[in-house]
XYZ file of C-alpha atoms in Angstrom:
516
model
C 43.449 28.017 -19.468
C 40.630 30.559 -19.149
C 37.275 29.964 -17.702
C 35.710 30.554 -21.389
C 37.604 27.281 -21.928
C 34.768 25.581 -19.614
C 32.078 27.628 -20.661
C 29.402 25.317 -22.400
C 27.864 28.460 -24.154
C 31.685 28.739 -25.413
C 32.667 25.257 -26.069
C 29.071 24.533 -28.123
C 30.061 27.408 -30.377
C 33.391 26.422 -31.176
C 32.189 22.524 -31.572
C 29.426 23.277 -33.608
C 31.503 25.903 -35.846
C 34.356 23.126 -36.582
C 31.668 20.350 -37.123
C 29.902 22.434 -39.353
C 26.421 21.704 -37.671
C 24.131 24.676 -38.762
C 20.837 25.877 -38.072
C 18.198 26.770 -39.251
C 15.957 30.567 -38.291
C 14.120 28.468 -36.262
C 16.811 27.583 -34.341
C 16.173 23.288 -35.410
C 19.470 21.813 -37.062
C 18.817 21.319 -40.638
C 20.592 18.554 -43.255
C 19.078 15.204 -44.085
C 18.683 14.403 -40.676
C 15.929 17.066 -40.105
C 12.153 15.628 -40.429
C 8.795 17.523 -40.182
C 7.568 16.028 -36.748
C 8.320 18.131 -33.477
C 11.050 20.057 -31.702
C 13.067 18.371 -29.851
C 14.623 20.374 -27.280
C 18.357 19.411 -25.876
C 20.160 21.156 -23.157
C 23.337 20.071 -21.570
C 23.445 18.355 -18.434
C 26.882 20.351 -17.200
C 25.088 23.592 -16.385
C 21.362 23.489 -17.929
C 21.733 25.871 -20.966
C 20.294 24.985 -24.285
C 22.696 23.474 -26.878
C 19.478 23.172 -29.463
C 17.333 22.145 -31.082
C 16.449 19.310 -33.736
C 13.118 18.500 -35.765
C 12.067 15.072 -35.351
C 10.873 12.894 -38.615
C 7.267 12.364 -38.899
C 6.202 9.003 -39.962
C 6.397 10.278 -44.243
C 10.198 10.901 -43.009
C 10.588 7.602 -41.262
C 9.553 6.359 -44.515
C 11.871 7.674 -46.476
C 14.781 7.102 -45.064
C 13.933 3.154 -44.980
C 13.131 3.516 -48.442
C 16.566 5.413 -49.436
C 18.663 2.604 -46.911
C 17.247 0.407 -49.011
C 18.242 1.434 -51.870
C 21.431 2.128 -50.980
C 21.623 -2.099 -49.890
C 20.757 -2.336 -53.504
C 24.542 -1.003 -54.523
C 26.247 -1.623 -51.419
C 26.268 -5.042 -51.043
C 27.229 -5.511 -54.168
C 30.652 -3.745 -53.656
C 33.270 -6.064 -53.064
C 34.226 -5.583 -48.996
C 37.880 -4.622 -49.455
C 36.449 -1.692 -51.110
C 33.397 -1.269 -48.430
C 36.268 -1.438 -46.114
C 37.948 1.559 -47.741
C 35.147 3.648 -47.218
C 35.157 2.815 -43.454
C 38.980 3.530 -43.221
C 38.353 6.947 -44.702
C 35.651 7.399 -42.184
C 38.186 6.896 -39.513
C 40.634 9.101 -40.470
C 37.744 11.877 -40.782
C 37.032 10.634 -37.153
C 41.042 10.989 -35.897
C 40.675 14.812 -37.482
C 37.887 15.426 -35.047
C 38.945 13.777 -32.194
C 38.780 16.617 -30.422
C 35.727 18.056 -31.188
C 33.839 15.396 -31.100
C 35.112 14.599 -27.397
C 33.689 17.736 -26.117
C 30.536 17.005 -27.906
C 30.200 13.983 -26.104
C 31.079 15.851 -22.890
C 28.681 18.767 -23.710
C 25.688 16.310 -24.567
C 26.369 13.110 -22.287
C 28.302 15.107 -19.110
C 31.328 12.627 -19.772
C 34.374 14.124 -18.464
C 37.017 15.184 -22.050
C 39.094 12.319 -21.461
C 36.328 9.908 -21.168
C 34.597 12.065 -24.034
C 37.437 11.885 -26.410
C 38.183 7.836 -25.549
C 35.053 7.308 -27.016
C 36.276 8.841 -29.888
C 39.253 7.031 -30.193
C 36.931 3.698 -29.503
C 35.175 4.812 -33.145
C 38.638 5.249 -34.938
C 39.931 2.026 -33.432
C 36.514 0.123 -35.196
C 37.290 1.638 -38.131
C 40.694 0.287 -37.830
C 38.908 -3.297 -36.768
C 36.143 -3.324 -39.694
C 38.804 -2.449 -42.353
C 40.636 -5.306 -41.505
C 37.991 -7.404 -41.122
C 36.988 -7.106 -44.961
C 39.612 -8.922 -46.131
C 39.163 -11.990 -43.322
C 35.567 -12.690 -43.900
C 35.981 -16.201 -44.087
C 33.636 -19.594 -44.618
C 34.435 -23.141 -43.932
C 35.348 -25.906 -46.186
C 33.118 -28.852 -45.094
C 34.140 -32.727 -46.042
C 30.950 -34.135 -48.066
C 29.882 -37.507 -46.766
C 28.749 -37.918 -50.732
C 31.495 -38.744 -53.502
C 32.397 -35.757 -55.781
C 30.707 -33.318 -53.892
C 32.013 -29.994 -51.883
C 30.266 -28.501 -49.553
C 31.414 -24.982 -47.866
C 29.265 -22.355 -46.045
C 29.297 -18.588 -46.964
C 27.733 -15.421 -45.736
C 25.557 -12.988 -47.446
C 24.493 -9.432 -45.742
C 21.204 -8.840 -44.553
C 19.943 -5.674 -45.407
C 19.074 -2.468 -43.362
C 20.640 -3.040 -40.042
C 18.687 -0.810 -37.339
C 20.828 0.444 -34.487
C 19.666 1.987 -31.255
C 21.507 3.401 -28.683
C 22.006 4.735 -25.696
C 22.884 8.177 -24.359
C 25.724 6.937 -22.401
C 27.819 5.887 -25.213
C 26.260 8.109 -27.617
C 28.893 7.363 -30.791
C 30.773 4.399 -29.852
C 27.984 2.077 -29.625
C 26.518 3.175 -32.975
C 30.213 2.803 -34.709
C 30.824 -0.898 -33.287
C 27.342 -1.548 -34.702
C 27.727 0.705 -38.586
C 31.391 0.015 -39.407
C 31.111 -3.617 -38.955
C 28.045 -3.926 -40.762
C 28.808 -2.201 -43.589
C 32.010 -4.067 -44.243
C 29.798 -6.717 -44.103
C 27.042 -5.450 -46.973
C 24.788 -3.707 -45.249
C 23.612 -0.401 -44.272
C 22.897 1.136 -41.421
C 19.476 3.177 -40.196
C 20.461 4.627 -36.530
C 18.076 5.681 -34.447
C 20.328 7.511 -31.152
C 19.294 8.768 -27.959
C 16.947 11.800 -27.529
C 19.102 12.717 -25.036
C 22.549 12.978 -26.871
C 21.400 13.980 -30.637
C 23.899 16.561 -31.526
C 26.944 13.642 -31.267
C 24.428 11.315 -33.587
C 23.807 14.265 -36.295
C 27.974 14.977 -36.117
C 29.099 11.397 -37.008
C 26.405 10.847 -39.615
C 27.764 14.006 -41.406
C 31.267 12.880 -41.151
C 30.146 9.565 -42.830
C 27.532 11.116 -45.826
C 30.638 13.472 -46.472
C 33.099 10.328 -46.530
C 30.669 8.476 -49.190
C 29.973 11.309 -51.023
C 33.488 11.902 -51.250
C 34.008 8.132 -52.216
C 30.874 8.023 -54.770
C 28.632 5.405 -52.518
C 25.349 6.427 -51.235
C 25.312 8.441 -48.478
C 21.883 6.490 -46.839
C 24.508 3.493 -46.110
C 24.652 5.681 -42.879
C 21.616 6.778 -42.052
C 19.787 8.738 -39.291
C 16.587 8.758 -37.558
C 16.378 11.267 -34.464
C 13.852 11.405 -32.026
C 11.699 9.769 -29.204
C 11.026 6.074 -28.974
C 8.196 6.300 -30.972
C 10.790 5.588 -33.760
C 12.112 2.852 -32.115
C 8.779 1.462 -31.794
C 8.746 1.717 -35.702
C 11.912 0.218 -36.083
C 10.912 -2.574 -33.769
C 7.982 -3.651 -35.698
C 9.412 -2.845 -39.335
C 9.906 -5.977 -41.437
C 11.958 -4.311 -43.934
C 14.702 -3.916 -41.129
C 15.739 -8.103 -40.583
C 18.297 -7.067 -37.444
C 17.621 -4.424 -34.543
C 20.829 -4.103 -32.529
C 19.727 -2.230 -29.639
C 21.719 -0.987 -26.036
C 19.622 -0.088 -23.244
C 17.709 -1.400 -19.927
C 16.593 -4.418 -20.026
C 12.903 -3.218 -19.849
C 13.559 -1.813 -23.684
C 15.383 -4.317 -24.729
C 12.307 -6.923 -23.692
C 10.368 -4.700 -25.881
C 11.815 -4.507 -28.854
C 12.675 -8.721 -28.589
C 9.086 -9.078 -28.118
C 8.394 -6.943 -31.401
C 10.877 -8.771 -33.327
C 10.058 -12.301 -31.812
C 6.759 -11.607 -33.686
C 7.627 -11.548 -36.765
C 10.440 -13.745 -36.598
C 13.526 -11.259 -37.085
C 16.623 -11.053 -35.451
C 17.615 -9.029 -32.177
C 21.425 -8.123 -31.002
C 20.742 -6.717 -27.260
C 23.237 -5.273 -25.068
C 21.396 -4.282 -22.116
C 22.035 -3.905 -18.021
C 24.333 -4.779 -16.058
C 24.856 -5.346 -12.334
C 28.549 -6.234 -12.643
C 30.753 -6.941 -9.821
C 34.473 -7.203 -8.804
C 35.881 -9.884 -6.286
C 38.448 -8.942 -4.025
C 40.237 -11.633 -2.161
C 42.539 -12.051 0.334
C 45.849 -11.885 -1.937
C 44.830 -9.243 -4.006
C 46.823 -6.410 -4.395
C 44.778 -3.872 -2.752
C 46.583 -0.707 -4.999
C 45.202 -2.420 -8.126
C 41.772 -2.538 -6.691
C 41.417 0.658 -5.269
C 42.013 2.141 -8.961
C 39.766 -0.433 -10.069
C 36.985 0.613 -8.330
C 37.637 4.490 -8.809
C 37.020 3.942 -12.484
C 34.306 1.268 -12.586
C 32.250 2.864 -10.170
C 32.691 6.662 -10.395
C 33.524 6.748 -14.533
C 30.787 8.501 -16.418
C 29.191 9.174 -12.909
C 28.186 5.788 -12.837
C 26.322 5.362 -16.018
C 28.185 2.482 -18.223
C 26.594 -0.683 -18.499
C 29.643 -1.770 -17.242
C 30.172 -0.128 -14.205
C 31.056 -1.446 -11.049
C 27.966 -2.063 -8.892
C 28.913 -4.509 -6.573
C 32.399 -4.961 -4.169
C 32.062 -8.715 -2.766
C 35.114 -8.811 -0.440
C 36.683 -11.364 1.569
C 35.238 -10.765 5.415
C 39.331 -10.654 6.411
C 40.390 -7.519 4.510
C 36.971 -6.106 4.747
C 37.505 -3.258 6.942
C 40.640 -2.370 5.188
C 38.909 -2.194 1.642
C 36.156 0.106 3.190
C 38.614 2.470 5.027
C 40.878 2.706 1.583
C 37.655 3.488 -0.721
C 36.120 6.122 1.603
C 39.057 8.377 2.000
C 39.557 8.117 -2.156
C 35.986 8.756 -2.378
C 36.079 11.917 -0.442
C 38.862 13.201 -2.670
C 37.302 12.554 -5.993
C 36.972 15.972 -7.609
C 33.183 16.227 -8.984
C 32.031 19.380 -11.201
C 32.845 20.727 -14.646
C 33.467 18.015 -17.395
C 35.119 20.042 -19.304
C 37.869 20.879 -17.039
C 40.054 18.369 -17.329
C 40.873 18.110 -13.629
C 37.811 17.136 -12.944
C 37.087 13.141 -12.477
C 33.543 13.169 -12.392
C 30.572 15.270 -14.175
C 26.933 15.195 -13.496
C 24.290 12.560 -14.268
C 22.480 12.643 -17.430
C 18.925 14.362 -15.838
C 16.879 14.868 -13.197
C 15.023 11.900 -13.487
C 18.712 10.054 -12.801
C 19.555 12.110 -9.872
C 15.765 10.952 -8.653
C 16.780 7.379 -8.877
C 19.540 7.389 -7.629
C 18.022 9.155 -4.512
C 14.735 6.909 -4.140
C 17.517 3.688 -4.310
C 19.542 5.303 -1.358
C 16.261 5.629 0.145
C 15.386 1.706 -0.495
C 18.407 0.807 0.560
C 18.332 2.400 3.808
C 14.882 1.114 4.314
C 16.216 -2.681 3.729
C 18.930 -1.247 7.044
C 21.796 -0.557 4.830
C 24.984 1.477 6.025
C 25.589 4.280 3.439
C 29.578 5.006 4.550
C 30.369 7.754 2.249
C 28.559 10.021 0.016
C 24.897 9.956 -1.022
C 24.379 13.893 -1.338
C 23.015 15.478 -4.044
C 25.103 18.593 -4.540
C 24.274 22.168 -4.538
C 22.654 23.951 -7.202
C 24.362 27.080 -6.231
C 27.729 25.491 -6.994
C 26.313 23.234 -9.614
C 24.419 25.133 -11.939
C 22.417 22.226 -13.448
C 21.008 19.942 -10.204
C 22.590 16.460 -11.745
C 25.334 16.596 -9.625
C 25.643 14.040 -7.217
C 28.253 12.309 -4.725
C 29.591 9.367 -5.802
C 28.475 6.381 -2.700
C 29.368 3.334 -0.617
C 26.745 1.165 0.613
C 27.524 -1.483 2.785
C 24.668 -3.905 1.920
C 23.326 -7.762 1.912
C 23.614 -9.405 -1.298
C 20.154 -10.554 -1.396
C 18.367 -7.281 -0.947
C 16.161 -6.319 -3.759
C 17.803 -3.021 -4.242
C 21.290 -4.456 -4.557
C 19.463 -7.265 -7.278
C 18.450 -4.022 -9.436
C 20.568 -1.805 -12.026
C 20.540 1.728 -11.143
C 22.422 4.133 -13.376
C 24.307 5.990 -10.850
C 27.430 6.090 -8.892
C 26.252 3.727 -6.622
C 28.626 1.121 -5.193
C 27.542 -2.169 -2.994
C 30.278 -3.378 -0.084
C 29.275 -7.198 0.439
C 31.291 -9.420 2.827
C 31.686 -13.020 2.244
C 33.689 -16.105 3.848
C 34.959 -18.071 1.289
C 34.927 -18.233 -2.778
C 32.606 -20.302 -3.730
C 30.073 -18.167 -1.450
C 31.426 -15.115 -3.727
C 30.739 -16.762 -6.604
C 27.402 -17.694 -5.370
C 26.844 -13.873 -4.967
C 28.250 -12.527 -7.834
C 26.055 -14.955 -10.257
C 22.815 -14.119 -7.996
C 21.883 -11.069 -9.957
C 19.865 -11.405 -13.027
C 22.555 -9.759 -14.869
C 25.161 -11.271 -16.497
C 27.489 -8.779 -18.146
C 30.875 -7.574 -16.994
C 32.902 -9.455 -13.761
C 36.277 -9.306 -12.597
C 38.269 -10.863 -9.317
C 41.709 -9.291 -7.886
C 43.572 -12.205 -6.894
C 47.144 -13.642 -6.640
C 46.309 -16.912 -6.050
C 45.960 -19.444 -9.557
C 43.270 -21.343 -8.200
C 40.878 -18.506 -7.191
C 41.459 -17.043 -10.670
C 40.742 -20.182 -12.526
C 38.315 -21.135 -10.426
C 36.301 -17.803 -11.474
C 37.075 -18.619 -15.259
C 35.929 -21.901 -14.920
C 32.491 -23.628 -15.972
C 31.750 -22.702 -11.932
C 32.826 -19.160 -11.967
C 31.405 -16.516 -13.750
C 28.332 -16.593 -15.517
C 28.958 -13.278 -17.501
C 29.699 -12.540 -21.300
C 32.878 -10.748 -19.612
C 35.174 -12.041 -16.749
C 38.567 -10.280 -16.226
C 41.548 -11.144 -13.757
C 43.180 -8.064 -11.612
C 41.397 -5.720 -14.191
C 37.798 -3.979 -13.110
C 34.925 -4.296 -15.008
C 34.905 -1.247 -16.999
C 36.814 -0.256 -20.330
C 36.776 -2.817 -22.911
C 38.867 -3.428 -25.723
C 37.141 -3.338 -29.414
C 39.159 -6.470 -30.637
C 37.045 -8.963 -28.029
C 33.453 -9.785 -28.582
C 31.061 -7.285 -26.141
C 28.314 -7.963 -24.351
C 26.405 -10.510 -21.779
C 24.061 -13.417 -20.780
C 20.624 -13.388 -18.551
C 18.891 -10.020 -18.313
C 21.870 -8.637 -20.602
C 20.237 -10.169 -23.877
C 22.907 -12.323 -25.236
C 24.296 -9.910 -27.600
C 27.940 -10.183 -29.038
C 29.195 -6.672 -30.604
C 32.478 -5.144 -31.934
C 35.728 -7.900 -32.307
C 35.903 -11.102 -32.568
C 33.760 -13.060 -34.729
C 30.940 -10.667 -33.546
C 30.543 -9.788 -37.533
C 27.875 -13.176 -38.386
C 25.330 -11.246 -36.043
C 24.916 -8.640 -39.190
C 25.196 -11.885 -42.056
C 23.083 -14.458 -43.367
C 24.940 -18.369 -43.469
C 24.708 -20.187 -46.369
C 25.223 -23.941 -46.809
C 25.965 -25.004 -50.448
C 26.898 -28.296 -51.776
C 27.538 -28.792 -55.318
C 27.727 -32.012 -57.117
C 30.148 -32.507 -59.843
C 29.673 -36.305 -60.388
C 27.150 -37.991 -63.067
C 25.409 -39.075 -60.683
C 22.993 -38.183 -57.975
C 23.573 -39.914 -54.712
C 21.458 -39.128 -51.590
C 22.857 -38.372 -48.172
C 22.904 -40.776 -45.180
C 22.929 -43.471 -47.658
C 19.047 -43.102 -49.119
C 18.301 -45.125 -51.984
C 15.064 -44.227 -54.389
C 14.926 -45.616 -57.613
């Protein structure tokens, strides 16, 4: 493999050229997606060079693409869903064609390492998979009427234009968990992505205009609106959009629930997450070692699901810390593109500063950082985001350990027995991924349990990090509540209906009401 092969200059070239993205003499990407408002201006965080450049919709275009979503409701929901489902299995098999490209998008645009790049792919086509299924199961319940010769049963109706925003850290999975179960379900789909990552965004909306074109549905079932969070601020406060799922910190999500709390709409949030794993005595200490590698250092510490906090039994403590430095030390940090590497740089500067000013707090507060904590060289790291991933051995009640910072950050904490664990793990206002490595029944099922866990996600001798589509995603407290993907996640994006219908001569009243 030649060094071209990790040249971003290189890679962008080739990506764009397969994806068909094209631009314009100005150098701004053109297609539908394009508006009249400013540049904006995206370089990649592997190395600093430009990738380009996209124009912004002004508030006309912002318009206009409500106005052709909801048109394209109009149709859509109209379409019986085994046939919306079609359109979203041809959408996948566009997506398993691309696979590869779009994984080193992601990797050019987000800094995700090409496996991590191209699972997020394969998270899209597996949706697809999901959704298309989930057309043919979407099922109501027969109720018993208390009344004589009378059924009742409750059914679902779409809702309409479905906003999405997301995140730059899963720039196309999040948006596909969101669109293709959605538009199974009658609606359609107005995404607005992160400034940071809008090359992936413009990419999959492409793929999907092509796909409906191709199919003869609107294209604006899929639609796009790319720029700065002055759109989302639109979105937010748009009445013509009846659901805003949105992924994020917790300080946007409060925003946009506050917007839509006002005018009495409905929110999906999937926001921070402070997650931890607990290790006890009987765990199997192989298991958690790998554990931790991934949920801590994967995507350089940026999922919302990344492992934040280590609560481990006082006993095994010294062992755990010994084990995760020396792994630490050997993680191999640089190029995302070269698929030896395990970890890439952070999104910005403004992430390498927080992750710096925490260190700083942390120390302050008479923390021990035991590995790591450097930012790396810009000689050897062309664009400054590199970091080392660290190990903080910390009190549980510290401010700074209470906080979400999107970095490769990990917190040792010691405790005596389980139920003090489980008092620290549930301390945090957080409340969306956990996990405890444990042999021993009655630890596990005592984390499970009405006293265990208090997040949306608990797993057993599994970290906290990598999902599967087919359960429901997402968290309680300072996480927003949101459900997303599998399960019966699809009502978020539907209206229920209760209908009774009488087929007796006469009219009787429920709970027994007489008025003649």
């Amino acid at each position: 493999m030649t060094s071209k092969a990790f040249d971003v200059t290189t890679v962008r070239d080739e990506v764009f050229a397969t994806l068909r993205l094209t631009q314009t003499e100005n150098g701004a990407f053109s297609g539908t997606w394009a508006g009249n408002g400013p540049l904006l201006e995206k370089r990649s965080p592997i190395d600093g060079s430009l990738l380009g450049m996209v124009r912004q919709p002004s508030e006309n275009d912002y318009e206009a693409a409500v106005e052709a979503a909801s048109r394209a409701f109009e149709a859509w929901r109209l379409l019986p869903a085994p046939k919306r489902g079609d359109v979203v299995r041809r959408i996948g098999d566009r997506l398993r064609a691309a696979k590869s490209s779009l994984g080193k998008l992601v990797t050019l645009e987000a800094g995700k390492i090409v496996a991590e790049g191209e699972g997020e792919v394969q998270e899209m086509i597996d949706i697809c998979d999901f959704a298309n299924g989930l057309s043919r199961q979407l099922y109501g319940l027969t109720i018993a009427s208390e009344r004589p010769q009378h059924r009742m049963f409750e059914q679902w109706h779409p809702l309409g234009v479905v906003g999405v925003i997301s995140a730059f850290n899963f720039p196309v999975a999040v948006w596909s968990w969101n669109a293709m179960v959605a538009a199974v379900t009658g609606n359609v789909v107005l995404w607005k992505p992160s400034e940071k990552t809008p090359f992936t965004a413009i990419a999959c909306t492409k793929i999907a205009a092509e796909v409906c074109e191709q199919a003869g549905v609107d294209p604006a079932i899929f639609s796009l609106v790319c720029g700065d969070r002055q759109i989302g601020e639109w979105m937010a406060g748009d009445r013509r959009i009846p659901l805003i799922s949105a992924t994020g910190s917790t300080r946007m999500g409060r925003q946009v629930a506050q917007s839509l709390a006002a005018r009495l709409s409905k929110s999906l949030l999937e926001l921070g997450g402070n997650n931890a794993i607990i290790v006890t005595p009987s765990a199997d200490l192989r298991l958690v070692q790998r554990a931790v590698l991934f949920g801590a250092i994967g995507t350089a510490g940026q999922r919302c699901t990344t492992t934040r906090r280590l609560i481990v039994h006082r006993s095994i403590l010294d062992e755990v810390i010994q084990t995760l430095s020396t792994a630490y030390r050997q993680v191999r940090i640089g190029n995302p593109l070269d698929p030896t590497t395990l970890m890439g740089p952070l999104i910005d500067q403004a992430a390498v500063d927080g992750m710096e000013n925490t260190i700083q707090r942390a120390k302050a507060a008479g923390a021990t950082v035991l590995t790591g904590g450097n930012r790396l060289p810009a000689a050897n790291y062309p664009s400054g985001f590199y970091v080392e991933p660290t190990i903080i051995q910390a009190e549980p009640h510290w401010q700074v350990v209470q906080e979400e910072t999107f970095a490769p950050i990990l917190y040792v904490l010691a405790y005596e027995n389980l139920q003090e664990a489980i008092a620290i793990h549930n301390s945090v206002p957080q409340g969306l991924a956990s996990a405890i490595f444990s042999n021993d029944i009655r630890e596990t099922e005592t984390f499970l349990s009405a006293v265990g866990s208090d997040c949306g996600i608990a797993n057993v001798n599994i970290g906290t990090s990598g999902a599967e589509i087919g359960g429901a995603f997402g968290g309680e407290k300072d996480t927003g509540g949101g459900r997303e993907s599998g399960s019966d996640s699809w009502k978020a994006y539907m209206r229920r209906q209760t209908v009774t219908i009488n087929y007796s001569p006469d009219l009787p009243l429920a709970q027994g009401i007489r008025f003649e």
